[in-house]
Short mmCIF file of C-alpha atoms and ligand atoms in Angstrom, two decimals:
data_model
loop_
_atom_site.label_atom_id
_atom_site.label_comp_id
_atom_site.label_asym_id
_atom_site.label_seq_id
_atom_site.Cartn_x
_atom_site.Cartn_y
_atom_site.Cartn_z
CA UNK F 1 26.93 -4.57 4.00
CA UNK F 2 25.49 -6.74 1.10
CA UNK F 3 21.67 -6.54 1.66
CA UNK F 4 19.39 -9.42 0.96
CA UNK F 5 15.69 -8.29 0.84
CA UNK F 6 12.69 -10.66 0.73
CA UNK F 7 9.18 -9.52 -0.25
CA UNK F 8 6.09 -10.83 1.12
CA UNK F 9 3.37 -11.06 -1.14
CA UNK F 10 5.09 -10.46 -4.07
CA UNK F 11 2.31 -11.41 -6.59
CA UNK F 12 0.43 -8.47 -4.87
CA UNK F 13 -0.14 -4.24 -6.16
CA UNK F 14 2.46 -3.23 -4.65
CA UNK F 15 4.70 -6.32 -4.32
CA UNK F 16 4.70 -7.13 -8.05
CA UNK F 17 6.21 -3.28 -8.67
CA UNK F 18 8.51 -3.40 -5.51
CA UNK F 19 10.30 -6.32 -6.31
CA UNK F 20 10.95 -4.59 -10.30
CA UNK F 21 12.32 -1.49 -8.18
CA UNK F 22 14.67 -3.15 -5.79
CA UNK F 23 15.99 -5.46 -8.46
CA UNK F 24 16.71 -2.70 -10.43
CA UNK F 25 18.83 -1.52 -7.24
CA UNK F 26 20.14 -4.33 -5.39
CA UNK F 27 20.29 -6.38 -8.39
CA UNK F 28 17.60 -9.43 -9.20
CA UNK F 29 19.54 -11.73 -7.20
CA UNK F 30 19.39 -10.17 -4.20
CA UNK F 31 15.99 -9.76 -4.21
CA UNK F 32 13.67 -12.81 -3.09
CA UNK F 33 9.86 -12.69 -4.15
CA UNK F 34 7.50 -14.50 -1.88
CA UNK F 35 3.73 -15.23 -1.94
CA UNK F 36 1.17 -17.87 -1.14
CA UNK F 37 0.34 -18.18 -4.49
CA UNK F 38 2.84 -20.12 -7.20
CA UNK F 39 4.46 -16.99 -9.24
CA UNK F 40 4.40 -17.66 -12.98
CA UNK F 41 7.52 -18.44 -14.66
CA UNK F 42 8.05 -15.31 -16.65
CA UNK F 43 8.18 -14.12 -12.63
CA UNK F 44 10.60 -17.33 -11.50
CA UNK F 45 12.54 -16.35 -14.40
CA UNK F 46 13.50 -12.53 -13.38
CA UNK F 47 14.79 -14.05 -10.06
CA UNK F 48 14.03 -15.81 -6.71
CA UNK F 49 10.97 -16.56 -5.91
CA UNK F 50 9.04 -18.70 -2.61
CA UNK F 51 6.02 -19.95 -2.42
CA UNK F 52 5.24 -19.95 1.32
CA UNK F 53 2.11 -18.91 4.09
CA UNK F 54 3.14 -15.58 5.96
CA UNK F 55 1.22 -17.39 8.47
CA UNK F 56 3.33 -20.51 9.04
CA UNK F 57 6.24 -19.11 10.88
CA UNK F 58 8.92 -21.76 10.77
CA UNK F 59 8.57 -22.04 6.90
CA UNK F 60 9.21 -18.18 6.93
CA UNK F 61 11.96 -18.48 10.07
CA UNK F 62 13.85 -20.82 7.80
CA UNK F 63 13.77 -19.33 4.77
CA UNK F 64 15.15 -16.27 6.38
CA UNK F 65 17.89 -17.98 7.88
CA UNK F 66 18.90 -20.02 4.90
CA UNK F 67 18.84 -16.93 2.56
CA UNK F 68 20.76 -14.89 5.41
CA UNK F 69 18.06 -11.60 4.65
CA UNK F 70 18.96 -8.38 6.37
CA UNK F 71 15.49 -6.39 4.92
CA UNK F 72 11.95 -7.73 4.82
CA UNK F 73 9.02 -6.00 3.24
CA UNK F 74 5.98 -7.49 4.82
CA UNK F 75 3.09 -7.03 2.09
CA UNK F 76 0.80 -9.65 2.58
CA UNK F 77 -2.87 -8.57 3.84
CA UNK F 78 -6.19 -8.61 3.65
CA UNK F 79 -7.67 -4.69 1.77
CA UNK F 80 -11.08 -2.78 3.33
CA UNK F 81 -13.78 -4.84 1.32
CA UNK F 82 -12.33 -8.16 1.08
CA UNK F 83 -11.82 -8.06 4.79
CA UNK F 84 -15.36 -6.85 5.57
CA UNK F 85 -16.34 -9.87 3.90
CA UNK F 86 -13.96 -12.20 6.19
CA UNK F 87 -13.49 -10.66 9.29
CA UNK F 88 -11.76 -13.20 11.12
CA UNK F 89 -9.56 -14.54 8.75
CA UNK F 90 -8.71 -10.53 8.24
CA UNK F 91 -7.96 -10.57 11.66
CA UNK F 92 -5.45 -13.14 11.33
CA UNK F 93 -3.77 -12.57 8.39
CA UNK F 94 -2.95 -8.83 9.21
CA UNK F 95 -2.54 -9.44 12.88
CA UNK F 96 -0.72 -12.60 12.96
CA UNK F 97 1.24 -12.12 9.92
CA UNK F 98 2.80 -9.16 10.98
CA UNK F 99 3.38 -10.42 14.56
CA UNK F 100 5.58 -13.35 13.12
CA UNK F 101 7.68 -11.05 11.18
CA UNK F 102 7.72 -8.51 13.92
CA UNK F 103 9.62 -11.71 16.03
CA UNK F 104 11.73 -12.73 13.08
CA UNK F 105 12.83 -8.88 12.70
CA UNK F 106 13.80 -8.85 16.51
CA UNK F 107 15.28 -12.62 16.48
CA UNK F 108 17.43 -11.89 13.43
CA UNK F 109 17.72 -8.43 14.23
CA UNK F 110 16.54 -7.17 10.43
CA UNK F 111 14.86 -4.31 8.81
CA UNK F 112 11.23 -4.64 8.26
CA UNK F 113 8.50 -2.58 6.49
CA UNK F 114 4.97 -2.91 7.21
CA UNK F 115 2.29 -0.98 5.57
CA UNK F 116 -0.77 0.65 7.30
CA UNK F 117 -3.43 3.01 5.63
CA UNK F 118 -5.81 5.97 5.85
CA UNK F 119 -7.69 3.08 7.08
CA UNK F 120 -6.44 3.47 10.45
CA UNK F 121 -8.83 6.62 10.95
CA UNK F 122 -12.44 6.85 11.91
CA UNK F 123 -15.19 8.76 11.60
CA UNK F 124 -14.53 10.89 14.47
CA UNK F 125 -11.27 11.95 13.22
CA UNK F 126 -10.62 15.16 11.48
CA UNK F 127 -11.09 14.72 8.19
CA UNK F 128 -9.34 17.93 6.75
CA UNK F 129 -5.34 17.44 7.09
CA UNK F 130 -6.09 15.09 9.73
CA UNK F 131 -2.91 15.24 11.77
CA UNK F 132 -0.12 12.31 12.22
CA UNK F 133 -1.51 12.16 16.22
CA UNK F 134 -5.35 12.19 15.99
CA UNK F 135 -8.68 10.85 17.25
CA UNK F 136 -8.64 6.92 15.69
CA UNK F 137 -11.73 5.19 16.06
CA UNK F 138 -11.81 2.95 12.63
CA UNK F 139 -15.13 1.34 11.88
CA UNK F 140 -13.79 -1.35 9.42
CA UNK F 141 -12.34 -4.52 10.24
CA UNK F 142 -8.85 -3.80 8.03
CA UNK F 143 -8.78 -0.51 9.94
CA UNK F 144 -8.85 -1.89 13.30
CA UNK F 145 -6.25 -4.09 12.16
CA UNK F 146 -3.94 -1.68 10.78
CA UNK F 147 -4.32 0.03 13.83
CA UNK F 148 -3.15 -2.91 16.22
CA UNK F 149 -0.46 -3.63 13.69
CA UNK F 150 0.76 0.30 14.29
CA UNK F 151 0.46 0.05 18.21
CA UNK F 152 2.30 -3.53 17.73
CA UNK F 153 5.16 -1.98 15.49
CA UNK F 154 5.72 0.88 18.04
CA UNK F 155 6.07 -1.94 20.96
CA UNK F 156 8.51 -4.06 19.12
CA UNK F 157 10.66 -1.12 18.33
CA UNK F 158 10.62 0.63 22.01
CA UNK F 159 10.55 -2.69 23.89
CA UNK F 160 13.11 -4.57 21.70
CA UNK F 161 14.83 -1.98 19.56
CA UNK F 162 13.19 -3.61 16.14
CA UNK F 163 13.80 -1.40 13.42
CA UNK F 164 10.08 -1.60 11.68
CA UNK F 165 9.07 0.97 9.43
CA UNK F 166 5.46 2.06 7.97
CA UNK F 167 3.51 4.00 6.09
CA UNK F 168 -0.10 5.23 5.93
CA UNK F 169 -0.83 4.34 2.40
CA UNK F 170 -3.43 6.41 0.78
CA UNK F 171 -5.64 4.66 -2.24
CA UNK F 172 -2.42 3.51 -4.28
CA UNK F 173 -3.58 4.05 -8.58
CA UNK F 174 -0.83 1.56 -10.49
CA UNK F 175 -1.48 0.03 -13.76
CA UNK F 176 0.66 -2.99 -13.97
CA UNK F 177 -1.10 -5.18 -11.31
CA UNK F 178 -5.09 -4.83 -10.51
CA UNK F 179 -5.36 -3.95 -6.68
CA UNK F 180 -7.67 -6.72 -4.71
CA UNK F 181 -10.81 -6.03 -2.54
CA UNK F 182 -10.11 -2.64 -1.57
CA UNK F 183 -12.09 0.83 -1.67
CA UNK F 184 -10.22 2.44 -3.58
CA UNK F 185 -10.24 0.26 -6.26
CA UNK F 186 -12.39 2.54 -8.41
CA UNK F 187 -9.51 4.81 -9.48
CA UNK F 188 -7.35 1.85 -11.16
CA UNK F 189 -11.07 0.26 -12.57
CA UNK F 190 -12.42 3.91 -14.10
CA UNK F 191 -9.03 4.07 -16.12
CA UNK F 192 -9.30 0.48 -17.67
CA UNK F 193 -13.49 0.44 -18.22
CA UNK F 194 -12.39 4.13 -20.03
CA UNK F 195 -10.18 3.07 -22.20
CA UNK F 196 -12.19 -0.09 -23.13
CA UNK F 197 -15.90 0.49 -23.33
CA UNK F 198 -15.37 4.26 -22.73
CA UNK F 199 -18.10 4.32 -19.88
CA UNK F 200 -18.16 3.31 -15.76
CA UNK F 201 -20.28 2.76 -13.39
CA UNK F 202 -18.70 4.11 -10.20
CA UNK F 203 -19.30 2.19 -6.98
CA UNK F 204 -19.13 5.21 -5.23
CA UNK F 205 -21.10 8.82 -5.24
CA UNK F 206 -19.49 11.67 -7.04
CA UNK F 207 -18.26 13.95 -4.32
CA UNK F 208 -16.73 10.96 -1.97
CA UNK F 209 -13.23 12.52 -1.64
CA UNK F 210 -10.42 10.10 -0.48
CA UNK F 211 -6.59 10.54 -0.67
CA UNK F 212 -4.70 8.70 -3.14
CA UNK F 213 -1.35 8.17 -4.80
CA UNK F 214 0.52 7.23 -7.83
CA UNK F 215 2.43 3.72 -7.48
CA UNK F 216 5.63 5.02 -8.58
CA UNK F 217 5.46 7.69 -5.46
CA UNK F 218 4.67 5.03 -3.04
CA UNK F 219 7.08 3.31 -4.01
CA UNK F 220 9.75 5.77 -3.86
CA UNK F 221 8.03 6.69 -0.15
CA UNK F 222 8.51 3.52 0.52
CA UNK F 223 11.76 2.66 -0.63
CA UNK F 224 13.49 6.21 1.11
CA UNK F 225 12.07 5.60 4.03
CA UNK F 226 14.10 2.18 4.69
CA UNK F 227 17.22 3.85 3.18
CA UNK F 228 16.84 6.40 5.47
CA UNK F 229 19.46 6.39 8.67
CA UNK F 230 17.29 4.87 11.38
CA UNK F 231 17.92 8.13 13.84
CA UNK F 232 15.87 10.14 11.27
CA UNK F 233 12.77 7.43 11.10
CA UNK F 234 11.09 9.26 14.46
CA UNK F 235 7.51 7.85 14.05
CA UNK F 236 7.49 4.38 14.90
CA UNK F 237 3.93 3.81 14.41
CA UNK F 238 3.84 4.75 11.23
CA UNK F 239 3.82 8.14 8.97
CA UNK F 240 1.15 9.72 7.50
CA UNK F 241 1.70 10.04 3.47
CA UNK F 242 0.28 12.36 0.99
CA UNK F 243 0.62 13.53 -2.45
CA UNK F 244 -3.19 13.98 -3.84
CA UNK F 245 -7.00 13.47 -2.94
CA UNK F 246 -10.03 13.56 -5.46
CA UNK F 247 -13.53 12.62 -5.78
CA UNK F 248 -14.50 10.69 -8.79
CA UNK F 249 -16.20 12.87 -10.12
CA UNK F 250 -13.08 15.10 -10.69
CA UNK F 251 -11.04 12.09 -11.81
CA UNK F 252 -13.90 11.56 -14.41
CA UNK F 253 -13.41 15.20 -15.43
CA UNK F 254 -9.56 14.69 -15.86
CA UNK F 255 -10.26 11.64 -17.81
CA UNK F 256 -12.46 13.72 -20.07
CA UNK F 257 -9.90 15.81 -21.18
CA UNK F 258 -8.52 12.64 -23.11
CA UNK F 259 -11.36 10.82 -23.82
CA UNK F 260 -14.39 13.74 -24.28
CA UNK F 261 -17.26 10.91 -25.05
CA UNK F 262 -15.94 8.64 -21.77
CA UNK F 263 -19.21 8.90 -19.52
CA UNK F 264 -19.18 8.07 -15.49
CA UNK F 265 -22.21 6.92 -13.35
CA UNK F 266 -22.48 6.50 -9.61
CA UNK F 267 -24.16 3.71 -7.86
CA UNK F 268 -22.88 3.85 -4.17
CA UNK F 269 -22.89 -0.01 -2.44
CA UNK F 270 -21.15 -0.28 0.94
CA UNK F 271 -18.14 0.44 0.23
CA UNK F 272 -19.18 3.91 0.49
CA UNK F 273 -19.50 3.33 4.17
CA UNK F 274 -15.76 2.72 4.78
CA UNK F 275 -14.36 5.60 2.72
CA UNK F 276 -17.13 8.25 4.37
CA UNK F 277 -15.33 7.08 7.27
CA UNK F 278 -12.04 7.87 5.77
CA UNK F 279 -9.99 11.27 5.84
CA UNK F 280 -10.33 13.37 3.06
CA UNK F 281 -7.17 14.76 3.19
CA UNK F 282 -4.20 14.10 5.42
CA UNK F 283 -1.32 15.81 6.61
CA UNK F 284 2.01 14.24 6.18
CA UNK F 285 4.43 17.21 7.24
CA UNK F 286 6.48 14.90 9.46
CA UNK F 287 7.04 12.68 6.66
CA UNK F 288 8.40 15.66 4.65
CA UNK F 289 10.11 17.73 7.54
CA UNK F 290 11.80 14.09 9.52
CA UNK F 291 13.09 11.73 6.18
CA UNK F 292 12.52 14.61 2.58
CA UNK F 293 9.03 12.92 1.42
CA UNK F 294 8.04 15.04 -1.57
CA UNK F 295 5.16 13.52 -4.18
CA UNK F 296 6.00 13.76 -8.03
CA UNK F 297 2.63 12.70 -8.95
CA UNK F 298 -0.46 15.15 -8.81
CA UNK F 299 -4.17 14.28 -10.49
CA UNK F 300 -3.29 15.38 -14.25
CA UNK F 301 0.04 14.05 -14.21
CA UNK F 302 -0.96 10.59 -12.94
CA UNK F 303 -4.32 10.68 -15.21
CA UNK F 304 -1.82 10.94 -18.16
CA UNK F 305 0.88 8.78 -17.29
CA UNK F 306 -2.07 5.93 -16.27
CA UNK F 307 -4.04 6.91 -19.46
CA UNK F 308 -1.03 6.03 -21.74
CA UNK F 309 0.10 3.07 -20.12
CA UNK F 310 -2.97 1.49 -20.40
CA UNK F 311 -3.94 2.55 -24.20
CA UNK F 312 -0.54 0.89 -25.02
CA UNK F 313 -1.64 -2.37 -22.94
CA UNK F 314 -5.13 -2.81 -24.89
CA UNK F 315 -3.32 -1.91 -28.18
CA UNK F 316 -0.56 -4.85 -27.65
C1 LIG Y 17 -8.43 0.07 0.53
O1 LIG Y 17 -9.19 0.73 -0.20
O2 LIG Y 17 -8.80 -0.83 1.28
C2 LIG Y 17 -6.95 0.40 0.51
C3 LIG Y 17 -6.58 1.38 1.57
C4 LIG Y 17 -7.17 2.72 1.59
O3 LIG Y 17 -5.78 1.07 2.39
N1 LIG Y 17 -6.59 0.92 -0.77
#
């Protein structure tokens, strides 16, 4: 079967490196990039591209139809900080965003993917290798959404047979596209203000450990789990994921060992609230054990691999 994929919010972290990785699959054509916001035309140029709200249904009905899609990647959404800041409209973008694709999947009867996060845990969770079926209490307003959005994937698929697919993203570290309003933001930020001005003021403390991952594993993640055969894809909700955690205090020593003068402060605001809430480090064996999830990517691998990217970036 000839798959046609669209990708909401394409202009996104992970949406800008997706649609590079499926192109380089499916080919460019069968790959439609969507967002609210115009793309640029170096990004109209490498193939389709929609501007359209994942909010207005009909828009987003029709262009599925038209295009005849088979897979959609539902992106668009609203990170820990940014949604703090604009609870309701949090609400609604990663509630009723997903629940119009969640109808379109079942109308059309199409593959989706939806991503949740560590997000979805709380403070009264287990915070070492907290287990795929825990305690979840979340405290934030993105984590009570990603929540909902798991409970609502589960329903569509046992109620109507949907095939939806998720992961629990950890902090995702990329350096082609800046991430937006989220917690982890610090990881991507400490590699850029390092290279630059070879000094960073940390908005969190030192020993806040979180787990995190390299973009190119997520996106692998990501991509086997809707190539897997949907008898193996067991967890309906959505998997736990893993590959590393850290503080940033250890990331600042790893950076260290390729820039000795670089220097790191910490000045904790509130987004030191959300991530105390967060796991420390999760447990993704039934990732691994139900669909072959294995990370590439650990802390000095990914320090390198960001570290060069980024030197060749300021150098250009
Ligand atoms: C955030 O920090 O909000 C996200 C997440 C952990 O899902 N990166």
């Amino acid at each position: 079967m000839t798959e046609t994929i669209l990708v909401i919010g394409s202009n996104g972290q992970i949406g800008s490196e997706l649609v590079e990785k499926l192109r380089e699959d499916y080919g460019s054509n069968r790959v439609i990039a969507s967002d609210v916001r115009e793309a640029d035309a170096d990004t109209k140029a490498r193939g389709p591209f929609i501007q359209m709200d994942a909010l207005d249904s009909k828009q987003v009905f029709d262009a599925v139809k038209k295009n005849n899609v088979t897979q959609i990647y539902m992106l668009a959404a609203m990170l820990s900080a940014t949604a703090e800041q604009k609870i309701k409209l949090a609400w609604k973008l990663n509630m009723d965003g997903l629940l119009n694709f969640l109808d379109i999947a079942k109308e059309e009867k199409l593959k989706l993917f939806w991503p949740s996060s560590i997000a979805v845990f709380g403070p009264t969770t287990p915070r070492r290798n907290t287990p795929q079926h825990t305690i979840m209490e979340p405290s934030t307003v993105y984590g009570i959404s990603k929540l909902a959005g798991e409970r609502w994937c589960e329903y569509y698929f046992q109620k109507y047979g949907v095939d939806v697919r998720s992961l629990r993203y950890p902090g995702l570290i990329s350096w082609k596209t800046l991430p937006g309003g989220g917690t982890t933001d610090y990881a991507i930020d400490i590699f850029h203000e390092a290279v630059k001005n070879k000094s960073y003021e940390c908005f969190l403390e030192a020993d806040t450990m979180l787990p995190m991952m390299y973009m190119e594993d997520a996106l692998r993640a990501t991509i086997s789990l809707m190539d897997v055969d949907a008898s193996k894809v067991k967890v309906r909700s959505s998997y736990n994921l893993a590959a590393m955690s850290f503080t940033p205090e250890m990331l600042a020593t790893e950076i260290q060992k390729h820039i000795p003068d670089f220097t790191c402060t910490y000045k904790p605001d509130i987004r030191q609230q959300y991530a105390d809430s967060w796991p420390q480090r999760i447990d993704d064996g039934e990732a691994r054990a139900d669909w072959g999830w294995s990370h590439d990517y650990d802390l000095s691998h990914m320090t390198e691999d960001m570290l060069m990217h980024i030197q060749q970036t300021v150098v250009h």
